[in-house]
Every structure is written in C-alpha cells, then in structure tokens.
mmCIF file of C-alpha atoms in Angstrom:
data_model
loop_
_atom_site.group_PDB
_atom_site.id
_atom_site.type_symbol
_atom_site.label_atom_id
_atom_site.label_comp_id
_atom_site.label_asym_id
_atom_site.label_seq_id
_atom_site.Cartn_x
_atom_site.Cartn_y
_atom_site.Cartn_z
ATOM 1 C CA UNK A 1 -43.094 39.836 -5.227
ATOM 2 C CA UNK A 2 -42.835 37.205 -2.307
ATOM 3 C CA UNK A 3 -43.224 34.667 -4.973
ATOM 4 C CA UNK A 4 -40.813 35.659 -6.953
ATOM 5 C CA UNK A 5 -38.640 36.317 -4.070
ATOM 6 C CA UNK A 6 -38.881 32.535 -2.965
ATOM 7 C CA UNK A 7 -38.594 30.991 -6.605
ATOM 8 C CA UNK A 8 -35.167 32.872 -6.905
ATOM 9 C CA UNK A 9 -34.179 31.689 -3.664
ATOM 10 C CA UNK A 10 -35.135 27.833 -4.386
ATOM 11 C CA UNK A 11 -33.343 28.499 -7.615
ATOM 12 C CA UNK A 12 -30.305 29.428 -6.185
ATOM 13 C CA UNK A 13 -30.449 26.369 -3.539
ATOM 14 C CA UNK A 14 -30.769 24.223 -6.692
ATOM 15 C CA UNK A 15 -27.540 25.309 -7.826
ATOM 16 C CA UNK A 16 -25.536 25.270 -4.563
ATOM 17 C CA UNK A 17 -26.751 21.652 -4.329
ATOM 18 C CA UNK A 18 -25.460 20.386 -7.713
ATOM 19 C CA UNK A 19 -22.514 22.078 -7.468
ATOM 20 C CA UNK A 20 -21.803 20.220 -3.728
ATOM 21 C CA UNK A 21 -23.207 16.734 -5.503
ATOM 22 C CA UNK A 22 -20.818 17.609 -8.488
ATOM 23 C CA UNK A 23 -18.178 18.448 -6.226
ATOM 24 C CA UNK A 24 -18.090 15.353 -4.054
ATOM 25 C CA UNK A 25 -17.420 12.165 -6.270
ATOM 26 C CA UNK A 26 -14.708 10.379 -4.914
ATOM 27 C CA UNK A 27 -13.436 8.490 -8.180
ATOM 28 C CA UNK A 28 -11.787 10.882 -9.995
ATOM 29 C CA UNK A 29 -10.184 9.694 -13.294
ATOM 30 C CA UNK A 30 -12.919 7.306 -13.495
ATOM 31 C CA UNK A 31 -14.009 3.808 -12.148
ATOM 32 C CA UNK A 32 -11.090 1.932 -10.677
ATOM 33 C CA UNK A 33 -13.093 -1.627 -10.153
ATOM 34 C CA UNK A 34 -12.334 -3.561 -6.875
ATOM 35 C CA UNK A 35 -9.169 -1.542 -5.754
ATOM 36 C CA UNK A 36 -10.903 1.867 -5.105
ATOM 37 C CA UNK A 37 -11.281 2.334 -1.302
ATOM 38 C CA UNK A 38 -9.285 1.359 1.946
ATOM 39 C CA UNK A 39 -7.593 -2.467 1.877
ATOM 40 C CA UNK A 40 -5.784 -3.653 5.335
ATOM 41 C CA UNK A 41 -3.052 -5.883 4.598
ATOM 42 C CA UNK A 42 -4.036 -8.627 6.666
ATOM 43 C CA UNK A 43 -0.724 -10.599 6.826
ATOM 44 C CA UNK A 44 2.809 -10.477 5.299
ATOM 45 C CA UNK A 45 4.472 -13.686 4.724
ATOM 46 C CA UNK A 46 8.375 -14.204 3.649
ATOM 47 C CA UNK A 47 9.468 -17.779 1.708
ATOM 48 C CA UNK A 48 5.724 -18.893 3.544
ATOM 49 C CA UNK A 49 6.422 -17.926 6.714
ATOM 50 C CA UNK A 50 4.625 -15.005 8.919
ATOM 51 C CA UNK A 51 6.843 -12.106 8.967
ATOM 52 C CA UNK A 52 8.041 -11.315 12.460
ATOM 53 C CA UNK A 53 8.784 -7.501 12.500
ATOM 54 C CA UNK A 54 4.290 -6.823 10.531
ATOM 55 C CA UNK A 55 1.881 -5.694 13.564
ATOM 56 C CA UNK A 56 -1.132 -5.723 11.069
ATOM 57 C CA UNK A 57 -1.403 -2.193 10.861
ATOM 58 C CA UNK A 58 0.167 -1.161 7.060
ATOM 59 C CA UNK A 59 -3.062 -0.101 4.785
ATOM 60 C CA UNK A 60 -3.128 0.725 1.170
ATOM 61 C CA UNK A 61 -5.211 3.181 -0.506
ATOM 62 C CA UNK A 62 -5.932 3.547 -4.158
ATOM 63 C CA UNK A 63 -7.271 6.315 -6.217
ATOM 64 C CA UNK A 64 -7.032 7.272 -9.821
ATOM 65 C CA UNK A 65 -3.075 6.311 -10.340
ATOM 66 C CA UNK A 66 -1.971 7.898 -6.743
ATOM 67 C CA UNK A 67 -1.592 5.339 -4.290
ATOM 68 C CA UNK A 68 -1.142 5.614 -0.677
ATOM 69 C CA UNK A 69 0.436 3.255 1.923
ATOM 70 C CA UNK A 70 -0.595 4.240 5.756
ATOM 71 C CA UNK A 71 0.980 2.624 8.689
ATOM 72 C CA UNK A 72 -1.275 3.630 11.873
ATOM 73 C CA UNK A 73 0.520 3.592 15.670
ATOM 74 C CA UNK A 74 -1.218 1.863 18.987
ATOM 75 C CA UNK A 75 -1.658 5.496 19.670
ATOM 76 C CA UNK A 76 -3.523 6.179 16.399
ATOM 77 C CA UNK A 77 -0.800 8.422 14.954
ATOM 78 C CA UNK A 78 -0.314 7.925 11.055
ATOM 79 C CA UNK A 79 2.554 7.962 8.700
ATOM 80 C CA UNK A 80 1.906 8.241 5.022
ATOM 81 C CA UNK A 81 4.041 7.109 2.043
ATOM 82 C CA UNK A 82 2.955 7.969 -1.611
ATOM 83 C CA UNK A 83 3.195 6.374 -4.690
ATOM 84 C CA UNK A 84 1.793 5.712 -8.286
ATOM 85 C CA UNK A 85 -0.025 2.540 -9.150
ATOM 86 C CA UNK A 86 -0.728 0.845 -12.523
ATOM 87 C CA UNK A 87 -2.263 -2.565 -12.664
ATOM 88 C CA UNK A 88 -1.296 -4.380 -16.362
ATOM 89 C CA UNK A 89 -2.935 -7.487 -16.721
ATOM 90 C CA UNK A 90 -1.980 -10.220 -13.165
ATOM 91 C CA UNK A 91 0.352 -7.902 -12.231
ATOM 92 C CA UNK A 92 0.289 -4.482 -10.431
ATOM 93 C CA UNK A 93 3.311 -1.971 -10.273
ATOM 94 C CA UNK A 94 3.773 0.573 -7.755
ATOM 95 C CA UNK A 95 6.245 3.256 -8.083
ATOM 96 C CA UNK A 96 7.563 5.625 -5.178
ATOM 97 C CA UNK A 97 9.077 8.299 -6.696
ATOM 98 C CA UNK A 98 9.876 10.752 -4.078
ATOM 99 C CA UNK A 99 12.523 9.334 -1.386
ATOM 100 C CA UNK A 100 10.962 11.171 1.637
ATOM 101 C CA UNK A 101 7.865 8.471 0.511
ATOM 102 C CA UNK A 102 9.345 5.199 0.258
ATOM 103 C CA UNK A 103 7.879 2.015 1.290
ATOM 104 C CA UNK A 104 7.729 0.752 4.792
ATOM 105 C CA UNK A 105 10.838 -1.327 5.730
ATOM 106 C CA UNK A 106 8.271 -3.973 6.943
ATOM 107 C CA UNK A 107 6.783 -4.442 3.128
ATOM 108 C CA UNK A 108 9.912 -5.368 1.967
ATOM 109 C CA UNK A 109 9.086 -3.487 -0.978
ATOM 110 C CA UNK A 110 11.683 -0.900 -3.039
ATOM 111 C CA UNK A 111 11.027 2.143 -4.359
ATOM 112 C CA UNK A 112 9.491 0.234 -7.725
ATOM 113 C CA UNK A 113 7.754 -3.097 -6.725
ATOM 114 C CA UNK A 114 5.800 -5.086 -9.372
ATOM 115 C CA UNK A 115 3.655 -7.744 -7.788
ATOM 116 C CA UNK A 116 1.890 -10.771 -9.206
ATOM 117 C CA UNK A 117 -1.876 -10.444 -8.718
ATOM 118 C CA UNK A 118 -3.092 -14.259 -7.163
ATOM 119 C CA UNK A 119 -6.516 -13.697 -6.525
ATOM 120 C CA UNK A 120 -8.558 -10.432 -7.087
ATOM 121 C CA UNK A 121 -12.173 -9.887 -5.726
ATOM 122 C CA UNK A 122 -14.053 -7.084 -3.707
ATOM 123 C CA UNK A 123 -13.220 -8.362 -0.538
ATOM 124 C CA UNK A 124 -9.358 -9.517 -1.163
ATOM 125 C CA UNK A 125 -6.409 -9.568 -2.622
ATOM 126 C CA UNK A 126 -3.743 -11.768 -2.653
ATOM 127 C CA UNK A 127 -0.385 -10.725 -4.648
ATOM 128 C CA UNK A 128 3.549 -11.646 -4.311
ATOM 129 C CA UNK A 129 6.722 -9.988 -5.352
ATOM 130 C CA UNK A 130 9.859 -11.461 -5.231
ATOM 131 C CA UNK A 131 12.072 -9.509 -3.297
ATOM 132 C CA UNK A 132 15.326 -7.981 -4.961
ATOM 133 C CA UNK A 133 17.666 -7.884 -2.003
ATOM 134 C CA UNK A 134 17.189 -11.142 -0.984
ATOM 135 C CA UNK A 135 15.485 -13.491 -3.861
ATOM 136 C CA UNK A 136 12.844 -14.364 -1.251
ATOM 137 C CA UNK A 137 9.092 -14.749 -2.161
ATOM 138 C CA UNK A 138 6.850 -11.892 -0.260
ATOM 139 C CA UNK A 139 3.405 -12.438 -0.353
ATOM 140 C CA UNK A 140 0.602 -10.189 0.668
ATOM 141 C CA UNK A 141 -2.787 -10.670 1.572
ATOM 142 C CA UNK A 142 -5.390 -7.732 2.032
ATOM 143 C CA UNK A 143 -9.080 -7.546 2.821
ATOM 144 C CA UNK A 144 -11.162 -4.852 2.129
ATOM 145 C CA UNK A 145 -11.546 -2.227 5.159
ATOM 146 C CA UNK A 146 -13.771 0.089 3.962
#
C-alpha cells in the first residue's frame, strides 16, 4: 500500500514538472535567431551626429512578431510602447498600430518605420531609417543586454 501510495505520488510530480517545463519556453512562435531577448540602444545618431535630446535608456524587445520598445526613468519607472516586427531580408519593419503605443519622440521613428539592417550579430545591431519628416539619416546602434 505505502508503495503504491508513493509511486502515485512520484507519478503525479512527474506530470506537474513537465507541464511547468512545457509551460515555460520563452520563444513562442518559434526560434527568432539573434533578435530574441533584451537589446539597449546604445546611441542614436541624426545626419552622423549624436542626438542631443537620447539619455541611453530606450530598449527594444523582440518576441515572436510583438515587439516592445521600453524607455526606463533615473527613478526606474518604465513606459512601454508596442508594436509588430517583421524582418525581410537587410531590412526590418516595425509597425505601431495602436496610437496610445507610438514610438518615442526621441527615436524619431513614425508609427511604421522600415530600417536598413547594417550589421547583424548576437551582440549588435546596427540599422538606419531615413526619417520622413525631415529626409535626415537616423541611425541606431544596439548591443545585446540580456
């Protein structure tokens, strides 16, 4: 009877413990290479030149297609804005479809940005966009946070 009793019981910690490990993966809609995870962008620069108003503290997130762009406060207070991605080829477009999500004014992005991919590897990216408003070249350049 005891035996029985514990065989059920390590039976039924089997199953609680595939269901967590099942439950946990963190790349849903499959393997998204290099841009899964956290990327800082490390500098913005306008026509070559260091934008003045970027404190170095805009991240991007990518998962699946959802992307997410986080600006974090000197008091660690966060503000989210979310988007779609879709990477064709050197180029990556994000889309921000809802307008209580739209870029950061600092980005210089729109509410559709398409940016040529420069260099691509698991520790940075470098991409540009022109910008619409203006005609100036934006160019990004973020390393891998975590």
């Amino acid at each position: 009877m005891k035996k029985r009793m514990r065989l059920r019981i390590i039976g039924i910690l089997c199953v609680v413990a595939a269901v967590i490990l099942g439950a946990s993966c963190s790349r849903n809609n499959g393997d998204i290479g290099v841009w899964f995870g956290l990327w800082k962008v490390e500098s913005i620069e306008v026509d070559g030149e260091p934008a003045a108003d970027y404190d170095g503290n805009v991240f991007f997130q990518f998962q699946g297609k959802v992307f997410n762009m986080r600006k974090i406060t000197e008091h660690h207070v966060y503000t989210d804005r979310f988007g779609n991605w879709e990477e064709k080829g050197e180029t990556l477009k994000l889309t921000f479809p809802d307008d209580r999500y739209v870029p950061f004014d600092e980005t210089r992005m729109g509410t559709e940005c398409t940016l040529s991919i420069e260099k691509k590897s698991g520790s940075e990216i470098e991409m540009s966009f022109v910008q619409g408003e203006t005609g100036s070249i934006v160019r990004l350049r973020l390393v891998k946070w975590v």
